[in-house]
PDB file of C-alpha atoms in Angstrom:
ATOM      1  CA  MET A   1     -70.462  51.247 -19.687  1.00 77.00           C
ATOM      2  CA  ILE A   2     -68.264  52.921 -18.760  1.00 88.00           C
ATOM      3  CA  PRO A   3     -65.289  50.979 -16.869  1.00 90.00           C
ATOM      4  CA  GLY A   4     -65.970  52.823 -13.974  1.00 91.00           C
ATOM      5  CA  VAL A   5     -69.308  52.106 -13.569  1.00 90.00           C
ATOM      6  CA  GLU A   6     -68.837  48.652 -14.303  1.00 86.00           C
ATOM      7  CA  VAL A   7     -66.640  48.370 -11.336  1.00 89.00           C
ATOM      8  CA  ALA A   8     -68.722  50.250  -8.929  1.00 90.00           C
ATOM      9  CA  LEU A   9     -71.608  47.846  -9.888  1.00 85.00           C
ATOM     10  CA  ARG A  10     -69.804  44.711  -9.164  1.00 83.00           C
ATOM     11  CA  SER A  11     -69.102  46.528  -5.183  1.00 87.00           C
ATOM     12  CA  MET A  12     -72.880  46.873  -4.616  1.00 86.00           C
ATOM     13  CA  LYS A  13     -75.350  44.789  -3.100  1.00 85.00           C
ATOM     14  CA  ASN A  14     -79.071  44.421  -3.962  1.00 79.00           C
ATOM     15  CA  ASP A  15     -81.152  47.676  -2.732  1.00 84.00           C
ATOM     16  CA  GLU A  16     -78.094  49.585  -2.482  1.00 90.00           C
ATOM     17  CA  GLN A  17     -77.504  53.305  -3.236  1.00 93.00           C
ATOM     18  CA  SER A  18     -74.767  54.661  -3.547  1.00 94.00           C
ATOM     19  CA  TYR A  19     -72.096  57.440  -4.745  1.00 95.00           C
ATOM     20  CA  PHE A  20     -69.154  57.196  -6.732  1.00 95.00           C
ATOM     21  CA  LEU A  21     -66.113  59.656  -7.743  1.00 95.00           C
ATOM     22  CA  ILE A  22     -64.700  58.124 -10.732  1.00 95.00           C
ATOM     23  CA  HIS A  23     -61.154  59.226 -12.517  1.00 95.00           C
ATOM     24  CA  PRO A  24     -61.157  60.072 -16.051  1.00 95.00           C
ATOM     25  CA  ASP A  25     -59.288  56.701 -16.964  1.00 95.00           C
ATOM     26  CA  TYR A  26     -62.060  54.396 -15.668  1.00 94.00           C
ATOM     27  CA  ALA A  27     -64.491  57.364 -17.357  1.00 93.00           C
ATOM     28  CA  TYR A  28     -63.906  58.796 -20.839  1.00 93.00           C
ATOM     29  CA  GLY A  29     -60.522  59.842 -20.534  1.00 93.00           C
ATOM     30  CA  ALA A  30     -58.095  62.449 -22.591  1.00 93.00           C
ATOM     31  CA  LEU A  31     -60.974  62.467 -25.252  1.00 92.00           C
ATOM     32  CA  GLY A  32     -64.049  63.558 -23.210  1.00 91.00           C
ATOM     33  CA  MET A  33     -67.230  63.621 -24.718  1.00 90.00           C
ATOM     34  CA  PRO A  34     -67.937  67.090 -25.940  1.00 89.00           C
ATOM     35  CA  PRO A  35     -69.853  69.185 -25.799  1.00 90.00           C
ATOM     36  CA  ARG A  36     -71.086  68.050 -21.753  1.00 90.00           C
ATOM     37  CA  ILE A  37     -68.340  65.738 -20.750  1.00 91.00           C
ATOM     38  CA  LEU A  38     -64.737  67.592 -20.603  1.00 93.00           C
ATOM     39  CA  PRO A  39     -61.273  65.540 -21.297  1.00 94.00           C
ATOM     40  CA  ASP A  40     -59.462  64.425 -18.121  1.00 94.00           C
ATOM     41  CA  CYS A  41     -62.506  65.229 -16.370  1.00 93.00           C
ATOM     42  CA  TRP A  42     -63.978  63.155 -13.241  1.00 94.00           C
ATOM     43  CA  ILE A  43     -67.204  61.662 -13.046  1.00 93.00           C
ATOM     44  CA  PHE A  44     -70.041  61.466 -10.023  1.00 94.00           C
ATOM     45  CA  CYS A  45     -72.848  59.136  -9.905  1.00 93.00           C
ATOM     46  CA  MET A  46     -75.157  58.217  -8.229  1.00 94.00           C
ATOM     47  CA  ILE A  47     -76.293  54.489  -8.365  1.00 92.00           C
ATOM     48  CA  HIS A  48     -79.767  52.946  -6.881  1.00 91.00           C
ATOM     49  CA  LEU A  49     -79.165  49.274  -7.818  1.00 86.00           C
ATOM     50  CA  LEU A  50     -82.224  47.574  -7.041  1.00 80.00           C
ATOM     51  CA  ARG A  51     -81.287  43.965  -8.142  1.00 73.00           C
ATOM     52  CA  TRP A  52     -77.714  42.310  -9.243  1.00 71.00           C
ATOM     53  CA  TYR A  53     -78.897  38.941 -11.245  1.00 67.00           C
ATOM     54  CA  ASP A  54     -75.848  36.735 -12.275  1.00 70.00           C
ATOM     55  CA  CYS A  55     -76.300  35.674 -15.269  1.00 76.00           C
ATOM     56  CA  ALA A  56     -72.622  34.907 -16.073  1.00 80.00           C
ATOM     57  CA  SER A  57     -72.655  30.710 -16.704  1.00 85.00           C
ATOM     58  CA  ALA A  58     -75.305  31.807 -19.410  1.00 88.00           C
ATOM     59  CA  THR A  59     -72.965  34.139 -20.928  1.00 86.00           C
ATOM     60  CA  GLU A  60     -69.862  31.710 -20.878  1.00 90.00           C
ATOM     61  CA  TYR A  61     -72.423  28.880 -21.965  1.00 90.00           C
ATOM     62  CA  GLU A  62     -73.241  31.343 -24.519  1.00 89.00           C
ATOM     63  CA  GLN A  63     -70.155  32.275 -25.823  1.00 91.00           C
ATOM     64  CA  MET A  64     -69.046  28.223 -26.233  1.00 91.00           C
ATOM     65  CA  THR A  65     -69.109  27.013 -29.793  1.00 92.00           C
ATOM     66  CA  GLU A  66     -70.912  23.944 -30.402  1.00 88.00           C
ATOM     67  CA  GLU A  67     -67.842  20.877 -29.845  1.00 90.00           C
ATOM     68  CA  GLU A  68     -67.205  22.878 -26.449  1.00 91.00           C
ATOM     69  CA  ARG A  69     -70.801  22.750 -25.526  1.00 89.00           C
ATOM     70  CA  ALA A  70     -70.884  19.052 -26.381  1.00 87.00           C
ATOM     71  CA  ALA A  71     -68.120  18.347 -24.452  1.00 89.00           C
ATOM     72  CA  ALA A  72     -69.049  20.161 -21.421  1.00 90.00           C
ATOM     73  CA  PRO A  73     -70.709  18.796 -18.530  1.00 90.00           C
ATOM     74  CA  TRP A  74     -74.558  18.390 -17.590  1.00 89.00           C
ATOM     75  CA  SER A  75     -73.673  20.588 -14.775  1.00 90.00           C
ATOM     76  CA  THR A  76     -72.058  23.426 -16.822  1.00 92.00           C
ATOM     77  CA  LEU A  77     -75.197  23.432 -19.255  1.00 91.00           C
ATOM     78  CA  ARG A  78     -77.908  23.466 -15.808  1.00 91.00           C
ATOM     79  CA  LYS A  79     -75.956  26.150 -13.974  1.00 92.00           C
ATOM     80  CA  ALA A  80     -76.951  28.167 -17.315  1.00 93.00           C
ATOM     81  CA  VAL A  81     -80.515  26.871 -17.285  1.00 92.00           C
ATOM     82  CA  GLU A  82     -80.600  28.181 -13.743  1.00 91.00           C
ATOM     83  CA  SER A  83     -79.447  31.878 -14.448  1.00 91.00           C
ATOM     84  CA  LEU A  84     -81.560  31.871 -17.546  1.00 91.00           C
ATOM     85  CA  VAL A  85     -84.604  31.354 -15.767  1.00 91.00           C
ATOM     86  CA  THR A  86     -83.577  33.313 -12.890  1.00 89.00           C
ATOM     87  CA  ALA A  87     -83.506  36.304 -15.529  1.00 88.00           C
ATOM     88  CA  ALA A  88     -86.453  35.744 -17.169  1.00 89.00           C
ATOM     89  CA  LYS A  89     -88.351  35.710 -13.364  1.00 87.00           C
ATOM     90  CA  ALA A  90     -86.613  38.645 -12.846  1.00 85.00           C
ATOM     91  CA  ALA A  91     -87.960  40.595 -16.326  1.00 84.00           C
ATOM     92  CA  GLU A  92     -91.266  39.601 -15.614  1.00 84.00           C
ATOM     93  CA  SER A  93     -91.382  41.107 -12.265  1.00 82.00           C
ATOM     94  CA  ARG A  94     -90.519  43.949 -14.025  1.00 81.00           C
ATOM     95  CA  GLY A  95     -93.478  43.404 -16.871  1.00 83.00           C
ATOM     96  CA  ASP A  96     -91.484  42.569 -19.225  1.00 83.00           C
ATOM     97  CA  ALA A  97     -92.749  39.232 -20.182  1.00 81.00           C
ATOM     98  CA  GLY A  98     -91.463  39.602 -23.800  1.00 83.00           C
ATOM     99  CA  HIS A  99     -87.464  39.112 -22.570  1.00 86.00           C
ATOM    100  CA  ALA A 100     -88.667  36.441 -19.931  1.00 87.00           C
ATOM    101  CA  VAL A 101     -90.039  34.422 -23.170  1.00 84.00           C
ATOM    102  CA  ARG A 102     -86.961  35.027 -25.473  1.00 87.00           C
ATOM    103  CA  LEU A 103     -84.579  33.858 -22.169  1.00 90.00           C
ATOM    104  CA  LEU A 104     -86.957  30.845 -21.949  1.00 88.00           C
ATOM    105  CA  ASN A 105     -87.357  30.225 -25.075  1.00 86.00           C
ATOM    106  CA  LYS A 106     -82.712  30.021 -25.207  1.00 90.00           C
ATOM    107  CA  ALA A 107     -82.359  28.189 -22.604  1.00 90.00           C
ATOM    108  CA  LYS A 108     -85.047  25.250 -24.234  1.00 85.00           C
ATOM    109  CA  GLY A 109     -83.150  25.766 -27.230  1.00 86.00           C
ATOM    110  CA  TRP A 110     -80.552  24.763 -25.621  1.00 89.00           C
ATOM    111  CA  LEU A 111     -81.717  21.906 -23.845  1.00 86.00           C
ATOM    112  CA  LEU A 112     -83.231  20.367 -26.829  1.00 80.00           C
ATOM    113  CA  ASN A 113     -79.927  20.531 -28.349  1.00 82.00           C
ATOM    114  CA  ARG A 114     -77.637  18.855 -25.646  1.00 82.00           C
ATOM    115  CA  GLY A 115     -77.259  15.364 -26.377  1.00 75.00           C
ATOM    116  CA  MET A 116     -77.419  13.087 -23.512  1.00 73.00           C
ATOM    117  CA  LYS A 117     -74.647  10.990 -22.046  1.00 77.00           C
ATOM    118  CA  SER A 118     -75.994   8.335 -19.878  1.00 82.00           C
ATOM    119  CA  GLU A 119     -79.768   7.570 -18.223  1.00 80.00           C
ATOM    120  CA  GLU A 120     -79.212   9.336 -15.824  1.00 84.00           C
ATOM    121  CA  GLU A 121     -78.482  12.297 -17.409  1.00 83.00           C
ATOM    122  CA  GLU A 122     -81.333  12.061 -19.585  1.00 78.00           C
ATOM    123  CA  LEU A 123     -83.642  12.447 -16.868  1.00 79.00           C
ATOM    124  CA  GLU A 124     -82.355  15.108 -15.305  1.00 83.00           C
ATOM    125  CA  ILE A 125     -82.291  17.234 -18.308  1.00 80.00           C
ATOM    126  CA  SER A 126     -86.044  16.088 -18.763  1.00 78.00           C
ATOM    127  CA  GLU A 127     -86.957  17.341 -15.387  1.00 81.00           C
ATOM    128  CA  VAL A 128     -85.709  20.767 -15.847  1.00 85.00           C
ATOM    129  CA  SER A 129     -86.520  20.920 -19.655  1.00 81.00           C
ATOM    130  CA  ALA A 130     -90.078  20.347 -18.041  1.00 78.00           C
ATOM    131  CA  LYS A 131     -89.722  22.870 -15.221  1.00 83.00           C
ATOM    132  CA  VAL A 132     -88.731  25.540 -18.161  1.00 84.00           C
ATOM    133  CA  PHE A 133     -91.133  24.338 -21.070  1.00 79.00           C
ATOM    134  CA  ARG A 134     -93.665  25.166 -18.004  1.00 80.00           C
ATOM    135  CA  LEU A 135     -92.800  28.413 -17.196  1.00 82.00           C
ATOM    136  CA  LEU A 136     -92.211  29.235 -20.888  1.00 79.00           C
ATOM    137  CA  PHE A 137     -95.848  28.433 -21.524  1.00 77.00           C
ATOM    138  CA  ILE A 138     -97.053  29.842 -18.587  1.00 77.00           C
ATOM    139  CA  ARG A 139     -95.548  33.211 -20.262  1.00 76.00           C
ATOM    140  CA  LEU A 140     -97.130  32.873 -23.665  1.00 72.00           C
ATOM    141  CA  PHE A 141    -100.538  32.424 -22.559  1.00 72.00           C
ATOM    142  CA  LYS A 142     -99.853  35.814 -20.136  1.00 73.00           C
ATOM    143  CA  LEU A 143     -98.851  37.390 -23.399  1.00 72.00           C
ATOM    144  CA  GLY A 144    -102.237  37.007 -25.415  1.00 71.00           C
ATOM    145  CA  SER A 145    -101.976  37.025 -29.110  1.00 65.00           C
ATOM    146  CA  GLU A 146    -103.010  33.447 -31.652  1.00 67.00           C
ATOM    147  CA  LYS A 147     -99.015  32.987 -32.539  1.00 68.00           C
ATOM    148  CA  ASN A 148     -98.230  32.716 -28.786  1.00 63.00           C
ATOM    149  CA  TYR A 149    -101.177  30.265 -28.002  1.00 66.00           C
ATOM    150  CA  LYS A 150     -99.767  28.276 -30.766  1.00 70.00           C
ATOM    151  CA  THR A 151     -95.800  28.189 -29.692  1.00 68.00           C
ATOM    152  CA  ALA A 152     -97.663  27.232 -26.143  1.00 65.00           C
ATOM    153  CA  LEU A 153     -99.103  24.372 -27.442  1.00 67.00           C
ATOM    154  CA  LYS A 154     -96.133  23.689 -29.165  1.00 68.00           C
ATOM    155  CA  THR A 155     -94.392  23.590 -25.969  1.00 66.00           C
ATOM    156  CA  ILE A 156     -97.284  21.270 -24.225  1.00 63.00           C
ATOM    157  CA  ASN A 157     -96.318  18.635 -27.278  1.00 63.00           C
ATOM    158  CA  GLU A 158     -92.286  18.849 -26.634  1.00 65.00           C
ATOM    159  CA  THR A 159     -92.461  18.653 -23.278  1.00 59.00           C
ATOM    160  CA  LEU A 160     -94.922  15.270 -23.649  1.00 58.00           C
ATOM    161  CA  HIS A 161     -91.981  13.851 -26.182  1.00 57.00           C
ATOM    162  CA  LEU A 162     -89.450  14.516 -23.225  1.00 56.00           C
ATOM    163  CA  LYS A 163     -88.180  10.710 -21.828  1.00 53.00           C
ATOM    164  CA  GLY A 164     -88.004   9.673 -18.964  1.00 50.00           C
ATOM    165  CA  LEU A 165     -91.223  11.531 -17.359  1.00 50.00           C
ATOM    166  CA  SER A 166     -94.418   9.893 -15.861  1.00 47.00           C
ATOM    167  CA  ASP A 167     -97.631  11.355 -16.875  1.00 46.00           C
ATOM    168  CA  LEU A 168     -98.141  12.544 -12.621  1.00 41.00           C
ATOM    169  CA  ALA A 169     -94.779  14.517 -13.290  1.00 47.00           C
ATOM    170  CA  LEU A 170     -96.503  16.314 -16.433  1.00 45.00           C
ATOM    171  CA  THR A 171     -99.838  16.756 -14.778  1.00 46.00           C
ATOM    172  CA  GLN A 172     -97.845  18.076 -12.276  1.00 47.00           C
ATOM    173  CA  CYS A 173     -96.182  20.545 -14.403  1.00 46.00           C
ATOM    174  CA  TYR A 174     -98.689  21.758 -16.222  1.00 43.00           C
ATOM    175  CA  PHE A 175    -101.557  21.766 -13.213  1.00 39.00           C
TER     176      PHE A 175
END
Protein backbone atom coordinates (compact mmCIF):
# COMPACT_ATOMS: atom_id res chain seq x y z
CA MET A 1 0.00 0.00 0.00
CA ILE A 2 1.32 3.43 -0.80
CA PRO A 3 2.08 5.56 2.29
CA GLY A 4 -0.42 8.30 1.35
CA VAL A 5 -3.32 5.84 1.30
CA GLU A 6 -2.27 4.47 4.68
CA VAL A 7 -2.26 7.99 6.12
CA ALA A 8 -5.64 8.66 4.50
CA LEU A 9 -7.19 5.50 5.99
CA ARG A 10 -5.99 6.41 9.47
CA SER A 11 -7.85 9.72 9.22
CA MET A 12 -11.17 8.11 8.32
CA LYS A 13 -14.12 6.72 10.29
CA ASN A 14 -16.30 3.70 9.56
CA ASP A 15 -18.68 4.18 6.61
CA GLU A 16 -16.95 7.36 5.44
CA GLN A 17 -16.31 8.26 1.82
CA SER A 18 -13.50 10.76 1.19
CA TYR A 19 -11.34 12.10 -1.60
CA PHE A 20 -7.59 12.50 -1.27
CA LEU A 21 -4.93 14.19 -3.35
CA ILE A 22 -1.67 12.45 -2.48
CA HIS A 23 1.69 14.16 -2.96
CA PRO A 24 4.27 12.21 -5.02
CA ASP A 25 6.47 11.82 -1.93
CA TYR A 26 3.66 9.78 -0.36
CA ALA A 27 2.77 7.96 -3.59
CA TYR A 28 5.16 6.65 -6.26
CA GLY A 29 7.80 9.38 -6.03
CA ALA A 30 10.37 10.22 -8.70
CA LEU A 31 10.16 6.76 -10.29
CA GLY A 32 6.43 6.63 -10.79
CA MET A 33 4.92 3.35 -11.94
CA PRO A 34 5.31 3.32 -15.74
CA PRO A 35 3.41 3.18 -18.00
CA ARG A 36 0.32 4.31 -16.07
CA ILE A 37 1.76 6.57 -13.37
CA LEU A 38 4.32 9.12 -14.47
CA PRO A 39 7.28 10.18 -12.31
CA ASP A 40 6.53 12.86 -9.67
CA CYS A 41 2.80 12.44 -10.23
CA TRP A 42 0.10 13.43 -7.73
CA ILE A 43 -2.45 10.68 -7.05
CA PHE A 44 -6.18 11.34 -6.66
CA CYS A 45 -8.04 8.68 -4.64
CA MET A 46 -11.65 8.17 -3.68
CA ILE A 47 -11.89 5.84 -0.69
CA HIS A 48 -15.05 4.47 0.89
CA LEU A 49 -14.12 2.88 4.21
CA LEU A 50 -16.84 0.42 5.11
CA ARG A 51 -15.38 -0.84 8.39
CA TRP A 52 -12.07 -0.61 10.16
CA TYR A 53 -10.99 -3.19 12.71
CA ASP A 54 -7.96 -2.44 14.83
CA CYS A 55 -5.79 -5.55 14.97
CA ALA A 56 -2.70 -3.73 16.26
CA SER A 57 -2.62 -5.67 19.53
CA ALA A 58 -2.78 -8.99 17.66
CA THR A 59 -0.03 -7.88 15.29
CA GLU A 60 2.16 -6.76 18.19
CA TYR A 61 1.62 -10.07 19.99
CA GLU A 62 2.33 -12.06 16.84
CA GLN A 63 5.64 -10.24 16.35
CA MET A 64 6.82 -11.03 19.90
CA THR A 65 9.41 -13.74 20.49
CA GLU A 66 8.41 -16.76 22.58
CA GLU A 67 10.33 -15.27 25.54
CA GLU A 68 8.49 -11.95 25.21
CA ARG A 69 5.14 -13.75 25.03
CA ALA A 70 5.96 -15.75 28.14
CA ALA A 71 6.90 -12.57 30.03
CA ALA A 72 3.93 -10.54 28.76
CA PRO A 73 1.02 -10.06 31.15
CA TRP A 74 -2.23 -11.91 30.54
CA SER A 75 -3.92 -8.61 29.58
CA THR A 76 -1.64 -8.37 26.51
CA LEU A 77 -2.72 -11.79 25.25
CA ARG A 78 -6.35 -11.09 26.09
CA LYS A 79 -6.34 -7.89 23.96
CA ALA A 80 -4.66 -9.75 21.09
CA VAL A 81 -7.22 -12.56 21.23
CA GLU A 82 -10.13 -10.10 21.44
CA SER A 83 -8.89 -8.30 18.32
CA LEU A 84 -8.59 -11.62 16.44
CA VAL A 85 -12.13 -12.56 17.49
CA THR A 86 -13.42 -9.18 16.28
CA ALA A 87 -11.60 -9.61 12.96
CA ALA A 88 -12.95 -13.18 12.64
CA LYS A 89 -16.52 -12.00 13.18
CA ALA A 90 -15.98 -9.28 10.56
CA ALA A 91 -14.56 -11.83 8.10
CA GLU A 92 -17.57 -14.05 8.59
CA SER A 93 -19.97 -11.15 8.10
CA ARG A 94 -18.26 -10.60 4.72
CA GLY A 95 -18.86 -14.26 3.90
CA ASP A 96 -15.25 -15.34 4.44
CA ALA A 97 -15.70 -18.15 6.99
CA GLY A 98 -12.36 -19.69 5.99
CA HIS A 99 -10.48 -16.56 7.05
CA ALA A 100 -12.52 -16.43 10.27
CA VAL A 101 -11.46 -20.01 11.06
CA ARG A 102 -7.78 -19.19 10.43
CA LEU A 103 -7.96 -16.20 12.78
CA LEU A 104 -9.73 -18.20 15.50
CA ASN A 105 -7.22 -21.05 15.14
CA LYS A 106 -4.41 -18.54 15.69
CA ALA A 107 -6.15 -17.25 18.85
CA LYS A 108 -6.69 -20.85 20.00
CA GLY A 109 -2.99 -21.63 19.53
CA TRP A 110 -1.92 -18.57 21.50
CA LEU A 111 -4.26 -19.49 24.35
CA LEU A 112 -3.15 -23.13 24.47
CA ASN A 113 0.53 -22.12 24.51
CA ARG A 114 0.10 -19.62 27.33
CA GLY A 115 1.83 -20.63 30.55
CA MET A 116 -0.39 -19.99 33.55
CA LYS A 117 1.04 -17.78 36.28
CA SER A 118 -1.74 -18.23 38.85
CA GLU A 119 -4.99 -20.08 39.42
CA GLU A 120 -6.94 -16.89 38.76
CA GLU A 121 -5.18 -16.41 35.40
CA GLU A 122 -5.75 -20.06 34.55
CA LEU A 123 -9.49 -19.66 35.15
CA GLU A 124 -9.64 -16.49 33.01
CA ILE A 125 -7.71 -18.17 30.21
CA SER A 126 -10.07 -21.16 30.36
CA GLU A 127 -13.12 -18.89 30.12
CA VAL A 128 -11.73 -16.94 27.16
CA SER A 129 -10.56 -20.18 25.52
CA ALA A 130 -14.03 -21.70 25.84
CA LYS A 131 -15.54 -18.70 24.04
CA VAL A 132 -12.92 -18.83 21.26
CA PHE A 133 -13.33 -22.59 20.90
CA ARG A 134 -17.12 -22.19 20.71
CA LEU A 135 -16.81 -19.64 17.90
CA LEU A 136 -14.32 -21.88 16.09
CA PHE A 137 -16.57 -24.92 16.51
CA ILE A 138 -19.56 -23.12 14.99
CA ARG A 139 -17.57 -21.76 12.03
CA LEU A 140 -16.02 -25.16 11.29
CA PHE A 141 -19.47 -26.73 11.13
CA LYS A 142 -20.68 -23.96 8.82
CA LEU A 143 -17.83 -24.71 6.41
CA GLY A 144 -19.04 -28.28 5.91
CA SER A 145 -16.56 -31.04 4.83
CA GLU A 146 -15.54 -34.10 6.83
CA LYS A 147 -12.16 -32.58 7.70
CA ASN A 148 -13.85 -29.55 9.28
CA TYR A 149 -16.25 -31.79 11.26
CA LYS A 150 -13.30 -33.75 12.66
CA THR A 151 -11.52 -30.51 13.60
CA ALA A 152 -14.71 -29.24 15.25
CA LEU A 153 -14.96 -32.41 17.34
CA LYS A 154 -11.30 -32.05 18.32
CA THR A 155 -12.08 -28.48 19.41
CA ILE A 156 -14.90 -29.76 21.66
CA ASN A 157 -12.51 -32.28 23.18
CA GLU A 158 -9.91 -29.56 23.87
CA THR A 159 -12.60 -27.43 25.53
CA LEU A 160 -13.60 -30.31 27.79
CA HIS A 161 -10.02 -30.47 29.06
CA LEU A 162 -9.85 -26.80 30.05
CA LYS A 163 -9.32 -26.44 33.77
CA GLY A 164 -11.66 -24.53 36.01
CA LEU A 165 -14.78 -24.68 33.86
CA SER A 166 -17.89 -26.18 35.33
CA ASP A 167 -20.18 -28.49 33.36
CA LEU A 168 -22.74 -25.68 33.35
CA ALA A 169 -20.27 -23.26 31.74
CA LEU A 170 -19.47 -25.85 29.06
CA THR A 171 -23.16 -26.43 28.40
CA GLN A 172 -23.71 -22.70 27.98
CA CYS A 173 -20.65 -22.53 25.76
CA TYR A 174 -21.95 -25.01 23.20
CA PHE A 175 -25.73 -24.85 23.43
